[in-house]
């Protein structure tokens, strides 16, 4: 992919869900924001949230290898854990890029907090302009 095409595809907001087996909840709202791209390196953040208002905004770096986005979260930038009953996980994830006529999709596995279950999944999508 050339740089311009990478920017058109990846820059902006991706909306979806994060699933995990076990933990506080099994399904979370999960959004990924790509804010900067240089070559195949990307910078942004994720926002994970529950319906009760608990959330975390976490810094994220990524690199694109062919059609797989390798992401590593870093520092928690903002959070609300009033009724969470636990801490937010700093995650790393590998997301496969897919596309159809209407949208781009990133899907794959994540790991973090010493949890390496195969049931940990992320699915986010971005509508084509």
Tab-separated table of N, CA and C in Angstrom:
chain	number	residue	atom	x	y	z
A	1	UNK	N	0.841	-1.180	0.000
A	1	UNK	CA	0.000	0.000	0.000
A	1	UNK	C	0.878	1.232	0.000
A	2	UNK	N	0.494	2.232	-0.790
A	2	UNK	CA	1.244	3.480	-0.748
A	2	UNK	C	0.777	4.338	0.427
A	3	UNK	N	1.575	5.339	0.780
A	3	UNK	CA	1.314	6.172	1.965
A	3	UNK	C	-0.049	6.839	1.922
A	4	UNK	N	-0.430	7.395	0.780
A	4	UNK	CA	-1.714	8.093	0.672
A	4	UNK	C	-2.869	7.121	0.906
A	5	UNK	N	-2.782	5.925	0.347
A	5	UNK	CA	-3.824	4.927	0.526
A	5	UNK	C	-3.905	4.482	1.992
A	6	UNK	N	-2.758	4.312	2.634
A	6	UNK	CA	-2.739	3.945	4.053
A	6	UNK	C	-3.449	5.018	4.881
A	7	UNK	N	-3.157	6.288	4.611
A	7	UNK	CA	-3.810	7.377	5.347
A	7	UNK	C	-5.312	7.363	5.124
A	8	UNK	N	-5.742	7.201	3.884
A	8	UNK	CA	-7.177	7.182	3.581
A	8	UNK	C	-7.894	6.060	4.312
A	9	UNK	N	-7.243	4.934	4.409
A	9	UNK	CA	-7.862	3.786	5.074
A	9	UNK	C	-7.829	3.931	6.596
A	10	UNK	N	-6.674	4.232	7.173
A	10	UNK	CA	-6.492	4.088	8.620
A	10	UNK	C	-6.799	5.324	9.455
A	11	UNK	N	-6.519	6.530	8.956
A	11	UNK	CA	-6.735	7.731	9.785
A	11	UNK	C	-8.189	7.857	10.220
A	12	UNK	N	-8.389	8.237	11.484
A	12	UNK	CA	-9.734	8.504	11.980
A	12	UNK	C	-10.212	7.491	12.996
A	13	UNK	N	-11.526	7.449	13.150
A	13	UNK	CA	-12.168	6.642	14.181
A	13	UNK	C	-12.662	5.305	13.628
A	14	UNK	N	-12.356	4.255	14.375
A	14	UNK	CA	-12.848	2.905	14.123
A	14	UNK	C	-13.736	2.535	15.306
A	15	UNK	N	-14.934	2.052	15.068
A	15	UNK	CA	-15.879	1.748	16.141
A	15	UNK	C	-16.184	0.261	16.196
A	16	UNK	N	-16.308	-0.267	17.427
A	16	UNK	CA	-16.641	-1.679	17.530
A	16	UNK	C	-16.715	-2.175	18.948
A	17	UNK	N	-16.268	-3.420	19.129
A	17	UNK	CA	-16.360	-4.081	20.433
A	17	UNK	C	-15.069	-4.821	20.754
A	18	UNK	N	-14.880	-5.039	22.048
A	18	UNK	CA	-13.826	-5.896	22.574
A	18	UNK	C	-14.517	-6.976	23.388
A	19	UNK	N	-14.135	-8.220	23.149
A	19	UNK	CA	-14.687	-9.341	23.912
A	19	UNK	C	-13.577	-10.017	24.682
A	20	UNK	N	-13.955	-10.575	25.844
A	20	UNK	CA	-13.009	-11.359	26.636
A	20	UNK	C	-13.767	-12.446	27.370
A	21	UNK	N	-13.092	-13.525	27.596
A	21	UNK	CA	-13.656	-14.616	28.383
A	21	UNK	C	-13.185	-14.421	29.815
A	22	UNK	N	-14.114	-14.214	30.725
A	22	UNK	CA	-13.758	-13.949	32.113
A	22	UNK	C	-13.561	-12.464	32.322
A	23	UNK	N	-13.089	-12.070	33.474
A	23	UNK	CA	-12.890	-10.654	33.759
A	23	UNK	C	-14.159	-10.011	34.282
A	24	UNK	N	-14.151	-8.696	34.361
A	24	UNK	CA	-15.276	-7.940	34.922
A	24	UNK	C	-16.517	-8.084	34.052
A	25	UNK	N	-16.393	-7.875	32.767
A	25	UNK	CA	-17.477	-8.024	31.793
A	25	UNK	C	-16.954	-8.820	30.609
A	26	UNK	N	-17.852	-9.322	29.781
A	26	UNK	CA	-17.412	-10.082	28.613
A	26	UNK	C	-17.387	-9.264	27.332
A	27	UNK	N	-18.189	-8.180	27.253
A	27	UNK	CA	-18.228	-7.342	26.048
A	27	UNK	C	-18.120	-5.876	26.447
A	28	UNK	N	-17.252	-5.153	25.752
A	28	UNK	CA	-17.032	-3.724	25.975
A	28	UNK	C	-17.192	-2.988	24.648
A	29	UNK	N	-17.622	-1.733	24.712
A	29	UNK	CA	-17.557	-0.857	23.540
A	29	UNK	C	-16.094	-0.493	23.385
A	30	UNK	N	-15.576	-0.560	22.157
A	30	UNK	CA	-14.161	-0.325	21.915
A	30	UNK	C	-13.995	0.496	20.647
A	31	UNK	N	-13.358	1.651	20.768
A	31	UNK	CA	-13.074	2.503	19.617
A	31	UNK	C	-11.573	2.706	19.513
A	32	UNK	N	-11.105	2.757	18.286
A	32	UNK	CA	-9.697	2.953	17.988
A	32	UNK	C	-9.578	4.226	17.163
A	33	UNK	N	-8.684	5.119	17.559
A	33	UNK	CA	-8.476	6.385	16.866
A	33	UNK	C	-7.033	6.436	16.370
A	34	UNK	N	-6.858	6.497	15.058
A	34	UNK	CA	-5.531	6.661	14.468
A	34	UNK	C	-5.391	8.144	14.138
A	35	UNK	N	-4.427	8.815	14.773
A	35	UNK	CA	-4.306	10.268	14.633
A	35	UNK	C	-3.112	10.701	13.793
A	36	UNK	N	-2.075	9.862	13.707
A	36	UNK	CA	-0.874	10.203	12.930
A	36	UNK	C	-0.339	8.957	12.248
A	37	UNK	N	0.160	9.163	11.022
A	37	UNK	CA	0.776	8.065	10.278
A	37	UNK	C	2.055	8.580	9.631
A	38	UNK	N	3.126	7.811	9.780
A	38	UNK	CA	4.369	8.091	9.064
A	38	UNK	C	4.878	6.758	8.548
A	39	UNK	N	4.893	6.604	7.225
A	39	UNK	CA	5.229	5.328	6.592
A	39	UNK	C	4.251	4.270	7.109
A	40	UNK	N	4.745	3.219	7.733
A	40	UNK	CA	3.840	2.187	8.255
A	40	UNK	C	3.643	2.306	9.764
A	41	UNK	N	4.180	3.372	10.384
A	41	UNK	CA	4.054	3.612	11.826
A	41	UNK	C	2.827	4.476	12.101
A	42	UNK	N	2.052	4.118	13.104
A	42	UNK	CA	0.836	4.859	13.442
A	42	UNK	C	0.803	5.168	14.922
A	43	UNK	N	0.189	6.297	15.246
A	43	UNK	CA	-0.001	6.737	16.633
A	43	UNK	C	-1.468	7.063	16.818
A	44	UNK	N	-1.967	6.769	17.996
A	44	UNK	CA	-3.360	7.097	18.302
A	44	UNK	C	-3.702	6.696	19.719
A	45	UNK	N	-4.958	6.311	19.905
A	45	UNK	CA	-5.413	5.884	21.225
A	45	UNK	C	-6.657	5.011	21.063
A	46	UNK	N	-6.934	4.271	22.108
A	46	UNK	CA	-8.164	3.483	22.157
A	46	UNK	C	-9.029	4.031	23.284
A	47	UNK	N	-10.322	3.819	23.140
A	47	UNK	CA	-11.258	4.112	24.232
A	47	UNK	C	-12.086	2.849	24.445
A	48	UNK	N	-12.033	2.341	25.672
A	48	UNK	CA	-12.833	1.184	26.053
A	48	UNK	C	-13.826	1.653	27.096
A	49	UNK	N	-15.096	1.211	26.959
A	49	UNK	CA	-16.104	1.716	27.895
A	49	UNK	C	-17.203	0.697	28.139
A	50	UNK	N	-17.835	0.897	29.274
A	50	UNK	CA	-19.012	0.124	29.658
A	50	UNK	C	-20.220	1.048	29.688
A	51	UNK	N	-21.407	0.473	29.658
A	51	UNK	CA	-22.641	1.263	29.660
A	51	UNK	C	-22.804	2.098	30.923
A	52	UNK	N	-22.172	1.675	32.031
A	52	UNK	CA	-22.337	2.381	33.309
A	52	UNK	C	-21.462	3.627	33.443
A	53	UNK	N	-20.696	3.978	32.388
A	53	UNK	CA	-19.877	5.184	32.423
A	53	UNK	C	-18.401	4.940	32.704
A	54	UNK	N	-18.036	3.740	33.101
A	54	UNK	CA	-16.622	3.427	33.279
A	54	UNK	C	-15.941	3.398	31.919
A	55	UNK	N	-14.766	3.996	31.822
A	55	UNK	CA	-14.047	4.044	30.552
A	55	UNK	C	-12.559	4.241	30.806
A	56	UNK	N	-11.782	3.993	29.765
A	56	UNK	CA	-10.362	4.339	29.768
A	56	UNK	C	-9.975	4.778	28.361
A	57	UNK	N	-9.191	5.848	28.298
A	57	UNK	CA	-8.580	6.313	27.053
A	57	UNK	C	-7.100	5.991	27.178
A	58	UNK	N	-6.587	5.158	26.252
A	58	UNK	CA	-5.238	4.608	26.394
A	58	UNK	C	-4.422	4.912	25.135
A	59	UNK	N	-3.227	5.471	25.322
A	59	UNK	CA	-2.326	5.751	24.199
A	59	UNK	C	-1.976	4.450	23.486
A	60	UNK	N	-1.780	4.533	22.157
A	60	UNK	CA	-1.525	3.346	21.358
A	60	UNK	C	-0.566	3.678	20.221
A	61	UNK	N	0.402	2.792	20.007
A	61	UNK	CA	1.301	2.845	18.849
A	61	UNK	C	1.039	1.598	18.025
A	62	UNK	N	1.208	1.721	16.704
A	62	UNK	CA	0.961	0.575	15.838
A	62	UNK	C	1.910	0.604	14.649
A	63	UNK	N	2.077	-0.558	14.071
A	63	UNK	CA	2.836	-0.685	12.833
A	63	UNK	C	2.047	-1.606	11.912
A	64	UNK	N	2.030	-1.256	10.646
A	64	UNK	CA	1.325	-2.047	9.644
A	64	UNK	C	2.321	-2.984	8.970
A	65	UNK	N	2.029	-4.274	9.024
A	65	UNK	CA	2.838	-5.283	8.330
A	65	UNK	C	1.916	-6.010	7.369
A	66	UNK	N	2.077	-5.682	6.089
A	66	UNK	CA	1.183	-6.174	5.034
A	66	UNK	C	-0.228	-5.723	5.379
A	67	UNK	N	-1.147	-6.623	5.653
A	67	UNK	CA	-2.510	-6.211	5.988
A	67	UNK	C	-2.863	-6.498	7.454
A	68	UNK	N	-1.831	-6.542	8.322
A	68	UNK	CA	-2.038	-6.756	9.757
A	68	UNK	C	-1.516	-5.548	10.518
A	69	UNK	N	-2.377	-4.979	11.373
A	69	UNK	CA	-1.999	-3.853	12.222
A	69	UNK	C	-1.580	-4.400	13.583
A	70	UNK	N	-0.309	-4.206	13.952
A	70	UNK	CA	0.225	-4.654	15.238
A	70	UNK	C	0.195	-3.471	16.198
A	71	UNK	N	-0.618	-3.561	17.232
A	71	UNK	CA	-0.857	-2.434	18.144
A	71	UNK	C	-0.345	-2.750	19.544
A	72	UNK	N	0.201	-1.712	20.190
A	72	UNK	CA	0.643	-1.814	21.574
A	72	UNK	C	0.143	-0.595	22.326
A	73	UNK	N	-0.690	-0.827	23.344
A	73	UNK	CA	-1.148	0.286	24.161
A	73	UNK	C	-0.054	0.666	25.148
A	74	UNK	N	-0.138	1.915	25.639
A	74	UNK	CA	0.845	2.421	26.587
A	74	UNK	C	0.184	2.994	27.817
A	75	UNK	N	0.331	4.277	27.981
A	75	UNK	CA	-0.149	4.980	29.172
A	75	UNK	C	-1.662	5.208	29.119
A	76	UNK	N	-2.308	5.061	30.271
A	76	UNK	CA	-3.719	5.436	30.389
A	76	UNK	C	-3.777	6.953	30.464
A	77	UNK	N	-4.469	7.582	29.502
A	77	UNK	CA	-4.541	9.034	29.403
A	77	UNK	C	-5.669	9.619	30.249
A	78	UNK	N	-6.815	8.929	30.293
A	78	UNK	CA	-7.975	9.322	31.102
A	78	UNK	C	-8.691	8.043	31.501
A	79	UNK	N	-9.377	8.092	32.645
A	79	UNK	CA	-10.164	6.920	33.025
A	79	UNK	C	-11.192	7.259	34.086
A	80	UNK	N	-12.213	6.426	34.144
A	80	UNK	CA	-13.213	6.453	35.197
A	80	UNK	C	-13.429	5.003	35.589
A	81	UNK	N	-13.151	4.672	36.826
A	81	UNK	CA	-13.310	3.289	37.297
A	81	UNK	C	-14.200	3.237	38.528
A	82	UNK	N	-15.146	4.171	38.653
A	82	UNK	CA	-15.966	4.281	39.863
A	82	UNK	C	-16.575	2.958	40.319
A	83	UNK	N	-17.167	2.215	39.395
A	83	UNK	CA	-17.829	0.969	39.791
A	83	UNK	C	-17.292	-0.228	39.009
A	84	UNK	N	-16.076	-0.132	38.524
A	84	UNK	CA	-15.522	-1.174	37.660
A	84	UNK	C	-15.227	-2.466	38.417
A	85	UNK	N	-14.668	-2.361	39.588
A	85	UNK	CA	-14.310	-3.554	40.343
A	85	UNK	C	-12.996	-4.165	39.884
A	86	UNK	N	-12.177	-3.386	39.210
A	86	UNK	CA	-10.889	-3.871	38.731
A	86	UNK	C	-10.160	-2.754	38.011
A	87	UNK	N	-9.031	-3.093	37.403
A	87	UNK	CA	-8.241	-2.114	36.665
A	87	UNK	C	-8.346	-2.383	35.171
A	88	UNK	N	-8.051	-1.360	34.382
A	88	UNK	CA	-8.042	-1.501	32.927
A	88	UNK	C	-6.764	-2.201	32.493
A	89	UNK	N	-6.865	-3.054	31.511
A	89	UNK	CA	-5.706	-3.764	30.962
A	89	UNK	C	-5.011	-2.925	29.907
A	90	UNK	N	-3.698	-2.912	29.944
A	90	UNK	CA	-2.900	-2.397	28.837
A	90	UNK	C	-2.721	-3.589	27.891
A	91	UNK	N	-3.143	-3.403	26.647
A	91	UNK	CA	-3.241	-4.523	25.723
A	91	UNK	C	-2.293	-4.388	24.535
A	92	UNK	N	-2.007	-5.529	23.937
A	92	UNK	CA	-1.419	-5.533	22.608
A	92	UNK	C	-2.349	-6.388	21.753
A	93	UNK	N	-2.468	-6.019	20.478
A	93	UNK	CA	-3.394	-6.735	19.615
A	93	UNK	C	-2.899	-6.744	18.182
A	94	UNK	N	-3.306	-7.795	17.486
A	94	UNK	CA	-3.005	-7.974	16.072
A	94	UNK	C	-4.325	-7.991	15.324
A	95	UNK	N	-4.507	-7.004	14.442
A	95	UNK	CA	-5.788	-6.852	13.753
A	95	UNK	C	-5.611	-6.981	12.251
A	96	UNK	N	-6.363	-7.878	11.661
A	96	UNK	CA	-6.333	-8.117	10.231
A	96	UNK	C	-7.261	-7.129	9.529
A	97	UNK	N	-6.752	-6.455	8.499
A	97	UNK	CA	-7.553	-5.522	7.716
A	97	UNK	C	-8.327	-6.280	6.645
A	98	UNK	N	-9.646	-6.051	6.618
A	98	UNK	CA	-10.514	-6.591	5.577
A	98	UNK	C	-11.351	-5.448	5.042
A	99	UNK	N	-11.900	-5.625	3.840
A	99	UNK	CA	-12.741	-4.568	3.284
A	99	UNK	C	-13.829	-5.167	2.426
A	100	UNK	N	-14.974	-4.471	2.419
A	100	UNK	CA	-16.038	-4.786	1.473
A	100	UNK	C	-16.448	-3.485	0.798
A	101	UNK	N	-17.558	-3.465	0.123
A	101	UNK	CA	-17.958	-2.279	-0.627
A	101	UNK	C	-18.249	-1.070	0.250
A	102	UNK	N	-18.685	-1.282	1.493
A	102	UNK	CA	-19.142	-0.195	2.355
A	102	UNK	C	-18.179	0.197	3.466
A	103	UNK	N	-17.337	-0.735	3.907
A	103	UNK	CA	-16.535	-0.447	5.100
A	103	UNK	C	-15.214	-1.211	5.099
A	104	UNK	N	-14.321	-0.721	5.976
A	104	UNK	CA	-13.090	-1.424	6.323
A	104	UNK	C	-13.310	-2.055	7.690
A	105	UNK	N	-12.713	-3.200	7.918
A	105	UNK	CA	-12.837	-3.903	9.191
A	105	UNK	C	-11.454	-4.301	9.686
A	106	UNK	N	-11.230	-4.120	10.989
A	106	UNK	CA	-10.047	-4.644	11.667
A	106	UNK	C	-10.545	-5.636	12.704
A	107	UNK	N	-10.014	-6.853	12.648
A	107	UNK	CA	-10.436	-7.868	13.618
A	107	UNK	C	-9.260	-8.738	13.994
A	108	UNK	N	-9.277	-9.195	15.246
A	108	UNK	CA	-8.202	-10.073	15.672
A	108	UNK	C	-8.209	-10.312	17.164
A	109	UNK	N	-7.105	-10.822	17.654
A	109	UNK	CA	-6.962	-11.182	19.052
A	109	UNK	C	-6.201	-10.113	19.825
A	110	UNK	N	-6.438	-10.075	21.138
A	110	UNK	CA	-5.670	-9.194	22.015
A	110	UNK	C	-5.191	-10.000	23.217
A	111	UNK	N	-4.173	-9.461	23.859
A	111	UNK	CA	-3.698	-10.034	25.120
A	111	UNK	C	-3.251	-8.908	26.030
A	112	UNK	N	-3.279	-9.174	27.322
A	112	UNK	CA	-2.879	-8.190	28.319
A	112	UNK	C	-3.268	-8.654	29.699
A	113	UNK	N	-2.729	-8.020	30.706
A	113	UNK	CA	-3.035	-8.357	32.106
A	113	UNK	C	-2.835	-9.837	32.389
A	114	UNK	N	-1.785	-10.416	31.827
A	114	UNK	CA	-1.494	-11.833	32.025
A	114	UNK	C	-2.623	-12.744	31.568
A	115	UNK	N	-3.483	-12.245	30.667
A	115	UNK	CA	-4.553	-13.071	30.109
A	115	UNK	C	-4.196	-13.356	28.654
A	116	UNK	N	-3.971	-14.603	28.332
A	116	UNK	CA	-3.617	-14.988	26.971
A	116	UNK	C	-4.638	-15.978	26.412
A	117	UNK	N	-5.911	-15.705	26.620
A	117	UNK	CA	-6.951	-16.592	26.142
A	117	UNK	C	-7.206	-16.355	24.659
A	118	UNK	N	-7.541	-17.397	23.951
A	118	UNK	CA	-7.834	-17.258	22.530
A	118	UNK	C	-9.200	-16.612	22.305
A	119	UNK	N	-10.025	-16.526	23.324
A	119	UNK	CA	-11.347	-15.919	23.180
A	119	UNK	C	-11.319	-14.396	23.236
A	120	UNK	N	-10.164	-13.787	23.519
A	120	UNK	CA	-10.059	-12.331	23.570
A	120	UNK	C	-10.047	-11.795	22.145
A	121	UNK	N	-11.072	-11.028	21.776
A	121	UNK	CA	-11.228	-10.563	20.400
A	121	UNK	C	-11.535	-9.070	20.357
A	122	UNK	N	-11.081	-8.441	19.265
A	122	UNK	CA	-11.433	-7.057	18.948
A	122	UNK	C	-12.008	-7.045	17.548
A	123	UNK	N	-13.094	-6.292	17.379
A	123	UNK	CA	-13.693	-6.084	16.068
A	123	UNK	C	-14.065	-4.609	15.963
A	124	UNK	N	-13.449	-3.900	15.022
A	124	UNK	CA	-13.795	-2.498	14.792
A	124	UNK	C	-13.963	-2.273	13.295
A	125	UNK	N	-14.764	-1.289	12.949
A	125	UNK	CA	-14.983	-0.979	11.534
A	125	UNK	C	-15.032	0.523	11.308
A	126	UNK	N	-14.802	0.871	10.053
A	126	UNK	CA	-14.805	2.263	9.638
A	126	UNK	C	-15.509	2.324	8.276
A	127	UNK	N	-16.519	3.177	8.184
A	127	UNK	CA	-17.262	3.329	6.949
A	127	UNK	C	-16.403	4.019	5.901
A	128	UNK	N	-16.477	3.540	4.668
A	128	UNK	CA	-15.752	4.176	3.568
A	128	UNK	C	-16.402	5.504	3.234
A	129	UNK	N	-15.586	6.492	2.886
A	129	UNK	CA	-16.117	7.799	2.504
A	129	UNK	C	-16.533	7.819	1.052
